[in-house]
Short mmCIF file of C-alpha atoms and ligand atoms in Angstrom, two decimals:
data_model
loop_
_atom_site.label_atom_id
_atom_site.label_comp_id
_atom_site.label_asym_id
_atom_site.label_seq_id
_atom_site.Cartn_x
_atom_site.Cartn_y
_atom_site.Cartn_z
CA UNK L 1 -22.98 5.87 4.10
CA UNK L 2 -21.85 8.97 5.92
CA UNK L 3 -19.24 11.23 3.87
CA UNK L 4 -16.56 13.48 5.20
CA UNK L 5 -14.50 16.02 4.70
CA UNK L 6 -11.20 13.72 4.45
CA UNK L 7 -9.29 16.60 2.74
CA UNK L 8 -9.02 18.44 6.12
CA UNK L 9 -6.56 17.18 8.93
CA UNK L 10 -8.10 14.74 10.51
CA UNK L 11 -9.83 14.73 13.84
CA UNK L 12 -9.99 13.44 17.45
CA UNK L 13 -12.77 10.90 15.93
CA UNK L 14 -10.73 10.28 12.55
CA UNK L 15 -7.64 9.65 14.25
CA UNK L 16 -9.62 6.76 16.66
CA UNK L 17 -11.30 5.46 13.29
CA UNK L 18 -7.91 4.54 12.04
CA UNK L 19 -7.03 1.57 14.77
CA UNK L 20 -10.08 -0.14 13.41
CA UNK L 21 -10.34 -3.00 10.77
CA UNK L 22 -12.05 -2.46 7.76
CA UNK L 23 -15.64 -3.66 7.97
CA UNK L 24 -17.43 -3.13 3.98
CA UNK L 25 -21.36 -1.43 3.61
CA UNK L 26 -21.69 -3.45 0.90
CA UNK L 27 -20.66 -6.87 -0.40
CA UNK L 28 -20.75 -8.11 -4.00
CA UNK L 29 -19.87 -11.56 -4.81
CA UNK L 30 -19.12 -12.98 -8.53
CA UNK L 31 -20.86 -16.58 -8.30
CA UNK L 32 -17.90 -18.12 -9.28
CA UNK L 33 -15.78 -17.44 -6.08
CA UNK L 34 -18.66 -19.73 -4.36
CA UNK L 35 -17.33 -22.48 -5.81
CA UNK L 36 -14.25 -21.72 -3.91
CA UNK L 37 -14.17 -22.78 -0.12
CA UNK L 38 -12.65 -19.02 0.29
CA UNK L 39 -15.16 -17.55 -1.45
CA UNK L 40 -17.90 -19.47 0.48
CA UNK L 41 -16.31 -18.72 3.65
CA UNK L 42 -16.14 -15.07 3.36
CA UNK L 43 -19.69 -14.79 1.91
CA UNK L 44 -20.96 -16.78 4.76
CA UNK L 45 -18.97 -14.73 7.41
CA UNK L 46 -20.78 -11.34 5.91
CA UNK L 47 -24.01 -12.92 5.79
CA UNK L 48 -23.85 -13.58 9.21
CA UNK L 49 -22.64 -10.37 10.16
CA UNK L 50 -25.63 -8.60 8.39
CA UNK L 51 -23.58 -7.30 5.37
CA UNK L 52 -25.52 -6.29 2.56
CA UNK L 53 -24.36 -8.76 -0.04
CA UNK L 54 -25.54 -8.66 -3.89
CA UNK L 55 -24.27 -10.99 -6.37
CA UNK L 56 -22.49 -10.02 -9.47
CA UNK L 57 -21.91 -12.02 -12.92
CA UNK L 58 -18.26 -10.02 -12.93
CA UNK L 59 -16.63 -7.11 -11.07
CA UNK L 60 -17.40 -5.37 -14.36
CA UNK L 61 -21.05 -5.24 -14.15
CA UNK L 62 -20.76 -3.82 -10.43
CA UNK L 63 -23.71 -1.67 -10.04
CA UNK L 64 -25.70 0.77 -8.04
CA UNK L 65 -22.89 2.01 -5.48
CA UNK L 66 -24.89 4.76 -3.53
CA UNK L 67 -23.74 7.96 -4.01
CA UNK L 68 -25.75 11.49 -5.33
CA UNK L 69 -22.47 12.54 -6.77
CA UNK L 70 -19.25 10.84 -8.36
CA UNK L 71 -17.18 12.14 -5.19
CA UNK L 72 -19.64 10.41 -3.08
CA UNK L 73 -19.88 7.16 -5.04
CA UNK L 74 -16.19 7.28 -5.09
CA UNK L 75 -16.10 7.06 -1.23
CA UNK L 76 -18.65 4.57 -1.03
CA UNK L 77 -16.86 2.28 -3.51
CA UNK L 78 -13.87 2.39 -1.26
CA UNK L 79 -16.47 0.94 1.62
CA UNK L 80 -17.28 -2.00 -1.03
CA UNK L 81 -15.81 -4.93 -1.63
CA UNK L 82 -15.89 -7.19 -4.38
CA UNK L 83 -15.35 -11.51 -3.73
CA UNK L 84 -14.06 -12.50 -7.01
CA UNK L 85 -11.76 -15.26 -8.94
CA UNK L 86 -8.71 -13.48 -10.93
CA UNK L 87 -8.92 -15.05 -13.85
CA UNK L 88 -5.60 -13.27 -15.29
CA UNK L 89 -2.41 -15.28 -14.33
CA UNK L 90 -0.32 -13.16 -15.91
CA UNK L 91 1.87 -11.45 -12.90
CA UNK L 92 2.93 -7.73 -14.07
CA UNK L 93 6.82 -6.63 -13.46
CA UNK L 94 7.55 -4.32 -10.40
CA UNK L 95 10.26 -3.04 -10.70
CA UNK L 96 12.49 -1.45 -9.11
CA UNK L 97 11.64 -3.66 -5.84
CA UNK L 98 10.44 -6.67 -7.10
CA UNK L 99 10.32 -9.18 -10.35
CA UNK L 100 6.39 -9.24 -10.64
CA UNK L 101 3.56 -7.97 -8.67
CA UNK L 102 1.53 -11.30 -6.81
CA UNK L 103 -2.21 -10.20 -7.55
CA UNK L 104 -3.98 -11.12 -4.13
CA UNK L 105 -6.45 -8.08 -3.58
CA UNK L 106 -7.15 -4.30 -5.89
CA UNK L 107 -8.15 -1.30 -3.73
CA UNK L 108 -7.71 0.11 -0.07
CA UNK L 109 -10.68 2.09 1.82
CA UNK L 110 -8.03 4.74 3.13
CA UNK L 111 -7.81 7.92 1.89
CA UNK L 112 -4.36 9.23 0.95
CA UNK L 113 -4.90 12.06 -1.61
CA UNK L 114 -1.90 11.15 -3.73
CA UNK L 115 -2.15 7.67 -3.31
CA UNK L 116 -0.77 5.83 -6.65
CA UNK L 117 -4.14 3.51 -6.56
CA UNK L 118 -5.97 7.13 -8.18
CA UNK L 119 -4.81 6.45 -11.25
CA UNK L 120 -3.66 2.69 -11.20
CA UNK L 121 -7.58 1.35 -10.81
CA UNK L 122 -9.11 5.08 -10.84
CA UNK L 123 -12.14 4.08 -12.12
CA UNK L 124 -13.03 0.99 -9.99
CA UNK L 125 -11.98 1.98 -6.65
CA UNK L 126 -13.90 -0.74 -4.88
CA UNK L 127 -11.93 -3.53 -3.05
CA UNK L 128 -11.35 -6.64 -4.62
CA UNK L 129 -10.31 -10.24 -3.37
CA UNK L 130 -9.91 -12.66 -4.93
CA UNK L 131 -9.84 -16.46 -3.37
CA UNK L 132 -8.34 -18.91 -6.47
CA UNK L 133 -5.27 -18.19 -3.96
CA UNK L 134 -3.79 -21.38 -4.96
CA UNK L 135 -3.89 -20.79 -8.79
CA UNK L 136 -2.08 -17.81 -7.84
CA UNK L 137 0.49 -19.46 -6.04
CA UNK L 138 1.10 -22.13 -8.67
CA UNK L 139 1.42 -19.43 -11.18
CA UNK L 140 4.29 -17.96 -9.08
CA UNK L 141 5.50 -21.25 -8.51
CA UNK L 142 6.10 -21.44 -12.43
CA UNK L 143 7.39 -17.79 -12.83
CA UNK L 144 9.98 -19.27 -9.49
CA UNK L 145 11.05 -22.72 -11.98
CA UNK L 146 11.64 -20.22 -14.65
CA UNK L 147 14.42 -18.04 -13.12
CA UNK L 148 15.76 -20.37 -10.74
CA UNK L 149 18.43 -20.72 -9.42
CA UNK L 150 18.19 -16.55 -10.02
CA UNK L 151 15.67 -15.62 -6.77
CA UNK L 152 12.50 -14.29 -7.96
CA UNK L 153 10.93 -11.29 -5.98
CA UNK L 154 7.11 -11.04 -5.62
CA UNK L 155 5.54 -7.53 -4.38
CA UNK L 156 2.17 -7.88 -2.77
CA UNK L 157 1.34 -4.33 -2.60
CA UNK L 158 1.55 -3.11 -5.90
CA UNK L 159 -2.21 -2.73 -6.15
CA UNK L 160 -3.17 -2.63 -2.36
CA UNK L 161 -2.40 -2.21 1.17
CA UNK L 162 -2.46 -5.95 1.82
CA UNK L 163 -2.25 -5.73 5.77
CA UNK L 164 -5.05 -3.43 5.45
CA UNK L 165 -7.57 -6.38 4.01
CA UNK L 166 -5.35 -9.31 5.58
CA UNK L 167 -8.45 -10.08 8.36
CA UNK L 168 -11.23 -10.37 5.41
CA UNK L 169 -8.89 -13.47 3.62
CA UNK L 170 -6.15 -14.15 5.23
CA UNK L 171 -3.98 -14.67 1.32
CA UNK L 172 -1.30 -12.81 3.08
CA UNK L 173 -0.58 -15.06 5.85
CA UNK L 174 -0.88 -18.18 2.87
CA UNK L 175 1.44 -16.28 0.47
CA UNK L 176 4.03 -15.74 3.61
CA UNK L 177 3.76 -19.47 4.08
CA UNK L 178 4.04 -20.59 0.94
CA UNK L 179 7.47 -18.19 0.36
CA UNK L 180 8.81 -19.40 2.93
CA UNK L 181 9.00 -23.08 1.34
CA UNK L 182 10.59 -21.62 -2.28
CA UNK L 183 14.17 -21.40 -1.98
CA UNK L 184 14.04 -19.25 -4.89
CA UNK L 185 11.47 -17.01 -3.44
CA UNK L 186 11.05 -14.01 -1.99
CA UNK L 187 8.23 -11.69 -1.00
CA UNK L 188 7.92 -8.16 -0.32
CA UNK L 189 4.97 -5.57 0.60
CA UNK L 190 4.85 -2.55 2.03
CA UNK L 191 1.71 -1.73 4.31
CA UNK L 192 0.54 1.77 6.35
CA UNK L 193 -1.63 0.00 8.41
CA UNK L 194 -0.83 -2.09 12.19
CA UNK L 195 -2.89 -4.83 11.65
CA UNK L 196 -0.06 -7.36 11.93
CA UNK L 197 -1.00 -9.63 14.56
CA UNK L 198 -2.56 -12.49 12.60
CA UNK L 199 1.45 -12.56 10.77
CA UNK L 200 3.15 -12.91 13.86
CA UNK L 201 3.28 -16.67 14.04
CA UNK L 202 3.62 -17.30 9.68
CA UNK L 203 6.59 -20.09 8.81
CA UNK L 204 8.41 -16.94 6.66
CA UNK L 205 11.84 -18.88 6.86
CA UNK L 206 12.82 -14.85 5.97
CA UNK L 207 12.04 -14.98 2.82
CA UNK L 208 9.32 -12.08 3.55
CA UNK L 209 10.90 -8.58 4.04
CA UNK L 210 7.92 -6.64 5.54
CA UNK L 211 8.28 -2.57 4.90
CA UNK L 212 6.47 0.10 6.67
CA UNK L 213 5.56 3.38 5.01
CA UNK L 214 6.71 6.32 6.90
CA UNK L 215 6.56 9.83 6.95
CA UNK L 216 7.17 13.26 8.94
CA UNK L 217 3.80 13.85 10.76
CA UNK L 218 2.67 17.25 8.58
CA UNK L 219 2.30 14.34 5.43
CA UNK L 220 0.68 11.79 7.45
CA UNK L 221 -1.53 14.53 9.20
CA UNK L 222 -2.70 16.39 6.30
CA UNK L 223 -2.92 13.19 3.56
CA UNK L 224 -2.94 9.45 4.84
CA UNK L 225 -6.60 9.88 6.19
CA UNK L 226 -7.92 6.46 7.75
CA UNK L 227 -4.58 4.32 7.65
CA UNK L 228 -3.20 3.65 11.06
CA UNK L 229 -0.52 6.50 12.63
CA UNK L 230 2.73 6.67 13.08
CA UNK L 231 2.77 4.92 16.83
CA UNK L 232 0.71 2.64 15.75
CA UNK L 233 3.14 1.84 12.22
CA UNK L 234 6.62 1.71 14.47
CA UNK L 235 5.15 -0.88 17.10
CA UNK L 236 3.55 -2.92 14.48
CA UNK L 237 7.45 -3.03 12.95
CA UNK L 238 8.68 -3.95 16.32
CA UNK L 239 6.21 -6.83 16.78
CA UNK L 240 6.85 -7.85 13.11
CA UNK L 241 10.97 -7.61 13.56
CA UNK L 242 10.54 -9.64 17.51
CA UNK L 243 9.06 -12.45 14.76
CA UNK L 244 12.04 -12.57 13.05
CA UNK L 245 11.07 -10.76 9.60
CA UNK L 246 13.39 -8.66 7.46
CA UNK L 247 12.16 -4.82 8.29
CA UNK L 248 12.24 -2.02 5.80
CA UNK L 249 10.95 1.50 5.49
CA UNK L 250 9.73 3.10 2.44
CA UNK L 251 9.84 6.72 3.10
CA UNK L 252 7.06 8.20 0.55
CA UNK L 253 6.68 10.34 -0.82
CA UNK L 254 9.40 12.49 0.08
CA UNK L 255 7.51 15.94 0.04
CA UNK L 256 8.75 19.19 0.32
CA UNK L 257 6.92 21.28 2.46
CA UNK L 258 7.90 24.44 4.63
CA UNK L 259 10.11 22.39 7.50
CA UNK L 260 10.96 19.54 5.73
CA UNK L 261 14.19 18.72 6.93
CA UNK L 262 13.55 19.45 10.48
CA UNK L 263 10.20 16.95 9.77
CA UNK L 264 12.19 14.10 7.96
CA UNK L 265 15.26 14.31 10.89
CA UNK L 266 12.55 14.25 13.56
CA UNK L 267 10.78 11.34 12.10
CA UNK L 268 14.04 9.28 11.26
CA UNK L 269 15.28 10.14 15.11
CA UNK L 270 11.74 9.11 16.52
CA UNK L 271 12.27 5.76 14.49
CA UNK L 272 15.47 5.21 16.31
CA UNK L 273 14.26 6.03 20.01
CA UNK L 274 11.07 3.53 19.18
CA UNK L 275 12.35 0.67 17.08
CA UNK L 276 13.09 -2.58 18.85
CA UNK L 277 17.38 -3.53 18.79
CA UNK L 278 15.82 -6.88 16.68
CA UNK L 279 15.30 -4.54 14.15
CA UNK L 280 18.55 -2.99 13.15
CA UNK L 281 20.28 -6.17 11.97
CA UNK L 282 18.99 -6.23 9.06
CA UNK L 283 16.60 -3.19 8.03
CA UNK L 284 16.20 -1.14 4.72
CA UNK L 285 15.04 1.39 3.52
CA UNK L 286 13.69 3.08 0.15
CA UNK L 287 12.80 6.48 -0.82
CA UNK L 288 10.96 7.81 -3.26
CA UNK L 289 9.81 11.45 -4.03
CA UNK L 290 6.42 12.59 -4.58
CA UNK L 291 5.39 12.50 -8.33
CA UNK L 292 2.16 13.50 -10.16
CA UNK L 293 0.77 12.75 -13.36
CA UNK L 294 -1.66 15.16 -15.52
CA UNK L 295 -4.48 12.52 -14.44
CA UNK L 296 -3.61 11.81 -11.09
CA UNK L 297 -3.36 15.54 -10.41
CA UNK L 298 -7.29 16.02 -11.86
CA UNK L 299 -8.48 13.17 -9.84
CA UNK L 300 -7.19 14.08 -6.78
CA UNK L 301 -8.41 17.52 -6.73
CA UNK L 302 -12.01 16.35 -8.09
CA UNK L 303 -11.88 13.69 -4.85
CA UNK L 304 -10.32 15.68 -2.46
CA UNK L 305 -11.23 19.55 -3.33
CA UNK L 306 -9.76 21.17 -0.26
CA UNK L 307 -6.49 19.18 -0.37
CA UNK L 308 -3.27 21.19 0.57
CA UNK L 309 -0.98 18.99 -1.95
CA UNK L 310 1.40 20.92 -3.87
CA UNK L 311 0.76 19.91 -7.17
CA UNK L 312 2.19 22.90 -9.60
CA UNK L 313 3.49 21.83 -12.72
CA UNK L 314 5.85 25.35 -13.08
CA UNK L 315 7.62 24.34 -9.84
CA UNK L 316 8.46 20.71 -11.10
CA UNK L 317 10.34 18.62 -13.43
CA UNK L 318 9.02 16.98 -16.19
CA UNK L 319 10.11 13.71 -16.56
CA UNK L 320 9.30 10.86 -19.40
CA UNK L 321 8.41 7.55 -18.90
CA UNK L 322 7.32 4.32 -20.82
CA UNK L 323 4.96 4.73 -23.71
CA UNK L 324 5.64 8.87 -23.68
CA UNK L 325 3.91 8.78 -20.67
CA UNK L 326 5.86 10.91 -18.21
CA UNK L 327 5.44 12.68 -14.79
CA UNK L 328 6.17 15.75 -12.95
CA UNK L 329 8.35 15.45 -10.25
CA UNK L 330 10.82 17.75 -8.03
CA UNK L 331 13.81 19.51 -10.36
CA UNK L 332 16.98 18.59 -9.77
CA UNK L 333 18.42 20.76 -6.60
CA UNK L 334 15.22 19.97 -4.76
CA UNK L 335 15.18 16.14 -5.33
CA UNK L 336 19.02 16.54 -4.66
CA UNK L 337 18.36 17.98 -1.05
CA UNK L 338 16.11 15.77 0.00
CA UNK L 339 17.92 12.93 -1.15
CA UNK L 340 20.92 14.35 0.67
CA UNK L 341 19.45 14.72 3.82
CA UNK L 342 17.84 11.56 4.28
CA UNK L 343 20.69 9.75 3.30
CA UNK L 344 22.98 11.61 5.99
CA UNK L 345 20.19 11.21 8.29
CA UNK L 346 19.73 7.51 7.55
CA UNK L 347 23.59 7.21 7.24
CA UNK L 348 24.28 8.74 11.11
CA UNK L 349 21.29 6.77 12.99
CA UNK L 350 20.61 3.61 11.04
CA UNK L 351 24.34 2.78 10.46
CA UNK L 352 23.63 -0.76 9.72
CA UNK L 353 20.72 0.19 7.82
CA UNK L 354 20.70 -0.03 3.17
CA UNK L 355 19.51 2.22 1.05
CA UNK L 356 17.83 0.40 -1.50
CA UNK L 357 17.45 3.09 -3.83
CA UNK L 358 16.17 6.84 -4.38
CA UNK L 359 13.63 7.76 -7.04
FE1 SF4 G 1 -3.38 4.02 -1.25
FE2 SF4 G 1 -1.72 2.81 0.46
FE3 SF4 G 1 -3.09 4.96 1.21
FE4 SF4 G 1 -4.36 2.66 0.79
S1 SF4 G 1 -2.83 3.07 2.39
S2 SF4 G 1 -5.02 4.70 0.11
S3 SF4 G 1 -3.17 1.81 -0.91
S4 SF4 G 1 -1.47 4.88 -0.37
#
């Protein structure tokens, strides 16, 4: 498996690589998922497509990713994917977007250096999928009964891009579909990848709001190697609000580099010359600053050496979380600025638009 410099900004070839779908170098299948017809379907599918595929009593005892050094069998582990059955049907909250995270896949083979999946499964980064999709969906079924008549929010990206794995099991289209019929339902992801096609037709009854992550080109440029560009992000959203879905934007991180606000109003201006009328009825957007743990800061410099991501503790806040646990993130008059100026910006050429929250 070839490795590259993915720290850099990208090139002509990098920037072509990103339209296409994810295709694994190595399958590993837990036995159990065979006795799933998902599970037999996909290993079938790889077999015939020449995949390397080793079987594996749990995603656990995953072994022998290639790799002379850990950087290296880091970047081969996000070329591998892993079949499997969750076996945990306990859904974690999400807040501040959702009630609980729907576990359908772990992992993502792109390369943004401060993506939150460093830390979150930072020592398996390997894909997984897992195809007991209907235990899933009667588990959120249940957690539905519980709160109801209260509507229950899932988020499907909590853990993955979901679009970016949608063609290898299709649980995203099923878990659209399945929304769509729970009046006290409602789905949410958020995806940097185009791959929307196979969505297009989904019964969603609107029950799905499907966001796009966005940013100003320096941050997609210099950190979101291998997900799919901006053009490619805004006419996926068009095609996805011409099939009738609730739109939002997640604008993260916000990050503050020389330019910013000239780079945030040019982005949110571009959005408005390219996004389809269909769109504005009933769009939303979030934004979030960029953030960095201790550990997330050492694992993205160990994975991505030459990366140009301001990460200096002196020049941020500190601020605590659950369990002690706390993260740096911009002081005050910084996170104040940029959550001025996206708001006016938002405010003067989205007017319909909500602003579901800054953090
Ligand atoms: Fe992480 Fe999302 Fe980037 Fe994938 S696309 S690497 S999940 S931030």
């Amino acid at each position: 498996m070839a490795t590259t410099l993915l720290e850099r900004p990208e090139t002509v070839e990098q920037a072509e690589s990103r339209s296409k779908l994810f295709v694994p170098d190595l399958v590993f299948v837990e036995p159990a998922a065979l006795d799933y017809p998902l599970g037999e379907e996909i290993y079938q599918r790889f077999r015939q497509q020449g995949i390397p595929i080793r079987m594996t009593t749990s995603h656990n005892q995953v072994r022998g990713i290639p790799g002379d050094t850990e950087v290296e069998q880091y970047r081969n582990a996000k070329r591998t994917l892993v079949v499997g059955v969750r076996k945990t049907l306990k859904f974690e909250t999400s807040k501040p977007s959702a009630e609980y995270a729907i576990p359908l896949a772990t992992g993502c083979a792109a390369h943004c250096h401060y993506c939150y999946l460093n830390t979150n499964i930072g020592t398996k980064p390997y894909i997984r999928v897992y195809v007991n999709t209907d235990e899933i969906l009667s588990r959120a079924e249940t957690y539905i009964r519980e709160r109801a008549p209260e509507i229950t929010r899932f988020e499907a990206a909590c853990t993955s891009d979901p679009i970016s794995i949608e063609h290898i099991t299709g649980n995203l289209k099923r878990t659209i579909e399945f929304i769509g019929r729970q009046k006290y339902g409602r789905l949410r992801f958020v995806s940097k990848f185009h791959h929307v096609d196979s969505l297009l037709d989904a019964e969603h009854n609107k029950h799905t709001r499907f966001r796009f992550s966005l940013n100003a080109d320096y941050v997609i440029k210099n950190f979101e190697p291998g997900t799919s560009t901006f053009e490619q992000r805004i006419e996926a959203a068009g095609k996805v609000a011409k099939a009738g879905y609730p739109l939002g934007f997640i604008i993260a991180p916000l990050y503050w580099f020389e330019g910013w606000e000239e780079g945030y109003t040019h982005l949110l201006e571009k959005l408005n010359r390219q996004l389809v009328p269909e769109a504005m009825e009933d769009l939303t957007f979030e934004l979030i600053q960029h953030r960095f743990t201790k550990i997330a800061k050492k694992l993205i410099l160990q994975r991505y050496p030459k990366t140009k991501l301001e990460m200096n503790e002196g020049e941020r806040k500190y601020k605590w979380g659950k369990y002690g646990k706390g993260k740096y993130v911009y002081p005050d008059v910084k996170a104040k600025a940029l959550q001025a100026h996206l708001e006016t910006e938002i405010a003067r050429l989205f007017p319909k638009a909500r602003i579901e929250y800054f953090t």
